[in-house]
Short mmCIF file of C-alpha atoms in Angstrom, two decimals:
data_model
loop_
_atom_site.label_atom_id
_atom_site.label_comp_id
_atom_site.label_asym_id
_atom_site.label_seq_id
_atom_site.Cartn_x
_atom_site.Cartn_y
_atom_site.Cartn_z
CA UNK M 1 -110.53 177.37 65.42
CA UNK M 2 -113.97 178.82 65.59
CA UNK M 3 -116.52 177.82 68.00
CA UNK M 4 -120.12 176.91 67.36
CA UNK M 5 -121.96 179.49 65.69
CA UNK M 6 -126.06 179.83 65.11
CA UNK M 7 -127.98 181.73 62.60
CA UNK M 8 -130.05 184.09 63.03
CA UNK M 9 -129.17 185.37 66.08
CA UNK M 10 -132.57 186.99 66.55
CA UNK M 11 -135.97 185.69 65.17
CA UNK M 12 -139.38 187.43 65.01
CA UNK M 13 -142.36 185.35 63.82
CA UNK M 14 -145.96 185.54 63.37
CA UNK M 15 -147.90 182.35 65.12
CA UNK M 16 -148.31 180.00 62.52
CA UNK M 17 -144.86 180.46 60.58
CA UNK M 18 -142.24 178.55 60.14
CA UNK M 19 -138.98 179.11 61.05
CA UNK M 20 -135.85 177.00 60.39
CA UNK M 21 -132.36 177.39 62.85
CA UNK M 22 -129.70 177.17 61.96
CA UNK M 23 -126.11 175.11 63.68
CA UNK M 24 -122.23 175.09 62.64
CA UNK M 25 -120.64 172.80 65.17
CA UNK M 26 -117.15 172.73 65.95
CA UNK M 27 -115.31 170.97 63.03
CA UNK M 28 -114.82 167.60 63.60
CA UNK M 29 -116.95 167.22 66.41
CA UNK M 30 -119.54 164.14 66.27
CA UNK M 31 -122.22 165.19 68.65
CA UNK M 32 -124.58 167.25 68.38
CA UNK M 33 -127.07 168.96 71.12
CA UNK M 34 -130.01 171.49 70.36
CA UNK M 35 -131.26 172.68 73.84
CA UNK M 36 -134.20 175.14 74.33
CA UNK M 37 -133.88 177.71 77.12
CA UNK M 38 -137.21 179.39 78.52
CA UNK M 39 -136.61 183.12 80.11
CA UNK M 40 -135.42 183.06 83.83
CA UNK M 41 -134.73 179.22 83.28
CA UNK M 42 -131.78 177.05 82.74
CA UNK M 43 -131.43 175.02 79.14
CA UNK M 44 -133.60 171.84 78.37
CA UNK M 45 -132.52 168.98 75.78
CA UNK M 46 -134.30 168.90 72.61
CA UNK M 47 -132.50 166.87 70.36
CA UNK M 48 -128.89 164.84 69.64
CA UNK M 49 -127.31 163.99 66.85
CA UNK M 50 -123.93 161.53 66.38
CA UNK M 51 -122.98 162.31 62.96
CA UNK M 52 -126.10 162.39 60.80
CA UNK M 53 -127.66 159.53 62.93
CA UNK M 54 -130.66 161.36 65.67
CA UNK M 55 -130.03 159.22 68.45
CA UNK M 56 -132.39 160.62 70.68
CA UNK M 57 -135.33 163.32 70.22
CA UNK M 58 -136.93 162.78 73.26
CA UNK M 59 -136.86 166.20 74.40
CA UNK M 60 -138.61 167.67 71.39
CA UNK M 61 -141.94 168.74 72.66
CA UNK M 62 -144.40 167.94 69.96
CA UNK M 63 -144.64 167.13 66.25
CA UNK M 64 -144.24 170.39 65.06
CA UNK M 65 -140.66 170.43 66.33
CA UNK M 66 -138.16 168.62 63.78
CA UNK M 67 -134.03 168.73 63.70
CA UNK M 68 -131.91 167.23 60.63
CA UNK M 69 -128.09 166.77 60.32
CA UNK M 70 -127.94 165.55 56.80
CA UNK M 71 -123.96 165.56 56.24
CA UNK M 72 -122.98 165.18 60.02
CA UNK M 73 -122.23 168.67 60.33
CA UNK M 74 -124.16 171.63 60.18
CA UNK M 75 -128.07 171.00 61.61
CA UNK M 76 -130.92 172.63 61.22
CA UNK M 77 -133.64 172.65 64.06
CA UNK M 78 -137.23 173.15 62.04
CA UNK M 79 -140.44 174.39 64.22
CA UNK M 80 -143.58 174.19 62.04
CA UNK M 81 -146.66 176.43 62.42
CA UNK M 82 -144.83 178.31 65.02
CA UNK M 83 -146.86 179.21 69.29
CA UNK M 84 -146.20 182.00 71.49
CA UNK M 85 -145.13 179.08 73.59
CA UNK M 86 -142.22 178.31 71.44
CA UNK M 87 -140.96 181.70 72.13
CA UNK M 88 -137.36 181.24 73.83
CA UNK M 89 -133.21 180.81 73.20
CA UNK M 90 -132.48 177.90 71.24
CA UNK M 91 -129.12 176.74 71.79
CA UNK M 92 -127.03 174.89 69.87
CA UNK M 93 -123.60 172.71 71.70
CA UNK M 94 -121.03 170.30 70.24
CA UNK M 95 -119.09 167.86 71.16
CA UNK M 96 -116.08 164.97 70.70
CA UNK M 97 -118.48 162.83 72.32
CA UNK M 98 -115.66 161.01 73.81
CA UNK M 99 -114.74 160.23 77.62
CA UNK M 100 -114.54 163.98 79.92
CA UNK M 101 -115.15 165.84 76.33
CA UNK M 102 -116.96 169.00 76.87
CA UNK M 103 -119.78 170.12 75.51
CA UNK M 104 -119.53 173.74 73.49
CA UNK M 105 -122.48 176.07 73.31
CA UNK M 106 -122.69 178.34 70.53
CA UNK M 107 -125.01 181.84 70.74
CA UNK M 108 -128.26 180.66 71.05
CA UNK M 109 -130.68 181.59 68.61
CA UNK M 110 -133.02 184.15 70.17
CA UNK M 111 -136.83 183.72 68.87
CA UNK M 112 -140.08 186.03 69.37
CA UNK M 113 -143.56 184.11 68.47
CA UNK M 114 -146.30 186.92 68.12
CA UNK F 1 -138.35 168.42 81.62
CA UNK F 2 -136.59 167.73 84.63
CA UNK F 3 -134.14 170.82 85.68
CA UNK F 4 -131.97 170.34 88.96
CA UNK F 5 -132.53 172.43 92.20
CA UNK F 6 -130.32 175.50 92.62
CA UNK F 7 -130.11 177.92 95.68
CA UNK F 8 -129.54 180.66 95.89
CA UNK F 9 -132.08 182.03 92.85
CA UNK F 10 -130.17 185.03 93.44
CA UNK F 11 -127.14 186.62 95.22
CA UNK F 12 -126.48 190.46 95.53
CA UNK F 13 -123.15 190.96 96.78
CA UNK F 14 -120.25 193.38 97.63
CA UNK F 15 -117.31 193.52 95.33
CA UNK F 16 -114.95 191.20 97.25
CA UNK F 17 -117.08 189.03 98.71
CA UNK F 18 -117.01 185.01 98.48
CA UNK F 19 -119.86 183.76 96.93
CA UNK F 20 -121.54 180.19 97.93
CA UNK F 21 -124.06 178.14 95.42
CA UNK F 22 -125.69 174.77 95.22
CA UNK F 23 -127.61 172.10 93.19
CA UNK F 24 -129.35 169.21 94.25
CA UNK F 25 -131.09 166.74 92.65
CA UNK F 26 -133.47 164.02 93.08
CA UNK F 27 -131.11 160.98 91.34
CA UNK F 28 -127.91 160.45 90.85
CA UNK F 29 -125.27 161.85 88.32
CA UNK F 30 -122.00 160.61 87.57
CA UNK F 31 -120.84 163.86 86.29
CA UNK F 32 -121.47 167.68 87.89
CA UNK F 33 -120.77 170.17 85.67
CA UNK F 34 -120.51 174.56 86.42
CA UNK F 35 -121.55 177.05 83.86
CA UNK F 36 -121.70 180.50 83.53
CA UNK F 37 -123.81 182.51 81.05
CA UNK F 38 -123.67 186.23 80.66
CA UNK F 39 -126.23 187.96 78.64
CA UNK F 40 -127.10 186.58 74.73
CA UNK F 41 -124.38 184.19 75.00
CA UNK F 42 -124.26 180.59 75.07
CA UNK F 43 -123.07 178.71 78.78
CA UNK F 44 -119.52 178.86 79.26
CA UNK F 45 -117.60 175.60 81.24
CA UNK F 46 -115.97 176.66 84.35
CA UNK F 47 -115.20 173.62 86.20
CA UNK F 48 -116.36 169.65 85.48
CA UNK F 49 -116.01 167.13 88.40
CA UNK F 50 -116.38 163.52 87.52
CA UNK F 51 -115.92 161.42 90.55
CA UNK F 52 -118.07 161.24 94.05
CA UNK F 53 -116.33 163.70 96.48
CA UNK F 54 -113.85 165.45 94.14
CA UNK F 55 -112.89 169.10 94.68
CA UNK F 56 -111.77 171.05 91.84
CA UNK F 57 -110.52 174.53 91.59
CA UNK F 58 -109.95 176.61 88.66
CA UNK F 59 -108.49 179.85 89.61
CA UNK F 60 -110.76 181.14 92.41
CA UNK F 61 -113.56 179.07 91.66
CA UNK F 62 -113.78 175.86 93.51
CA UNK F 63 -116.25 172.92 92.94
CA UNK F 64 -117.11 169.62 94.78
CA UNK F 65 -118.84 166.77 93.50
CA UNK F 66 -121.35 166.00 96.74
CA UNK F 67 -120.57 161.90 97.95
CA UNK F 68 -123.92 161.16 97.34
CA UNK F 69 -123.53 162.25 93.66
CA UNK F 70 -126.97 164.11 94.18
CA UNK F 71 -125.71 167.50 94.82
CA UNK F 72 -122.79 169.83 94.03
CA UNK F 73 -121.19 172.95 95.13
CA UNK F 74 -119.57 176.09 93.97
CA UNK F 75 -117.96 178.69 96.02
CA UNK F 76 -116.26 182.12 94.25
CA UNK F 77 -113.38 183.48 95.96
CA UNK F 78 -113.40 187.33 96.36
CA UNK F 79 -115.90 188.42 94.14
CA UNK F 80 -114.37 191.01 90.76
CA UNK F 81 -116.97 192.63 88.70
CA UNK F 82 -116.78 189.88 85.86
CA UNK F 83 -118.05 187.30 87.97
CA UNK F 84 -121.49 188.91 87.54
CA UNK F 85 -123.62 186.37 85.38
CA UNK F 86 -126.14 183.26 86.00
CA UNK F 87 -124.32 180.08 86.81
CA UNK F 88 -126.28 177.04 86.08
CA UNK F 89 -124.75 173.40 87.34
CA UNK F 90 -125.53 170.78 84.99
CA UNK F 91 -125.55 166.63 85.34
CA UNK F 92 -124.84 164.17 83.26
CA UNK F 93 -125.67 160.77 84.16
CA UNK F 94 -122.50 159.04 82.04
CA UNK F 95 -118.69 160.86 81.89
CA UNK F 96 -118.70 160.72 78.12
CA UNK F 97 -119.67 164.32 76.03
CA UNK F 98 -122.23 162.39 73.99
CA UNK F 99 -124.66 162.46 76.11
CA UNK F 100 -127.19 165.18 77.32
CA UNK F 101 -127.20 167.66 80.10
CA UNK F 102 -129.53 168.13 82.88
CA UNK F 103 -129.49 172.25 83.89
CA UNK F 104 -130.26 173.52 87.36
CA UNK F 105 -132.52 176.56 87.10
CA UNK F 106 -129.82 178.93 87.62
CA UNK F 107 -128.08 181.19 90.33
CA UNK F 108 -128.38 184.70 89.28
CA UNK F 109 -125.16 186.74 90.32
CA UNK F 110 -124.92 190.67 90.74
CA UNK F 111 -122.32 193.09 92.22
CA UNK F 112 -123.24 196.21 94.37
CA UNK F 113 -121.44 198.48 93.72
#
């Protein structure tokens, strides 16, 4: 079947927008990742989600960062009033959840604060 | 956030070549995990080692899961033009796939030609 896939690929925003990203997991998987990747460094956790339930959004840097997984499938990672420091790959990965499941990355969202 | 060690930052190499990588970290993981990411793509799994010790190969990759569970290793066997990427090891502090990962900051792979 298909793997994860993000939308858009590419996003260009003034400071002060908001933007909304969008993730279709792998069907059937339960968890649910968002990571955000700086340039030149690896991923960081944001966000998960098992099923609709956010069971941990520790990793989400301030307020103006918000994820939802309504139906326990396809999420949507929100960033309100948008920095140049949010400027990076947002990354998307999906999993069983079970024992030695891996976790699937989709594309990565790329996105461009001016 | 916390990202794990990795050396080298970057490797230039000869087509051919065996290629050596690591990732330490500063507490302990009960899962190591290899990934490779080539440019505007999402990481790709190469190899997951679960237990203290454990080598695992996949093809002419081989991983091992440090007994300390604070580090892990990844060595390429003669280098091919595809291998060219960043490879980031990950951690996870559980085995199960519902839980986050930890990245390294990533090993940055080219070929000379």
């Amino acid at each position: 079947g298909a793997g994860v896939s993000q939308s858009p690929r590419y996003k260009v925003a003034k400071r002060g927008q908001d933007v909304a990203l969008r993730c279709d997991p792998i069907s059937g998987h339960v968890s649910l990742f968002w990571y955000q990747q700086a340039l030149g460094q690896g991923p960081e956790f944001l966000t998960y989600f098992q099923n609709e339930a956010q069971l941990d959004k520790s990793g989400l840097p301030s307020d103006r960062f918000f994820a939802e997984r309504p139906e326990g499938s396809v999420s949507t990672l929100k960033i309100q009033r948008t920095q140049q420091e949010d400027s990076a790959v947002y990354l998307c990965a999906s999993s069983l959840g079970g024992r030695q499941e891996t976790q699937y990355f989709g594309p990565g969202t790329r996105l461009l604060v001016l | 956030g916390q990202q794990l060690n990795q050396s080298p930052q970057s490797m230039f190499i000869q087509e051919g070549e065996d290629v050596s990588m690591n990732c330490t970290s500063s507490s302990i993981f009960n899962t190591w995990l290899w990934y490779k990411q080539d440019p505007g793509e999402g990481p790709v799994l190469l190899i997951a080692l679960y237990k203290a010790g454990e080598l695992t190969s996949n093809g002419r990759l081989t991983a091992q899961f440090g007994i300390t569970r604070k580090d892990s290793f990844l060595n390429i066997s003669a280098s091919i033009p595809s291998d060219v990427g960043i490879y980031f090891c990950a951690g996870q502090k559980s085995n199960f796939g519902n839980e986050k990962l930890t990245f390294g900051t990533g090993t940055r792979l080219t070929i000379i030609p």
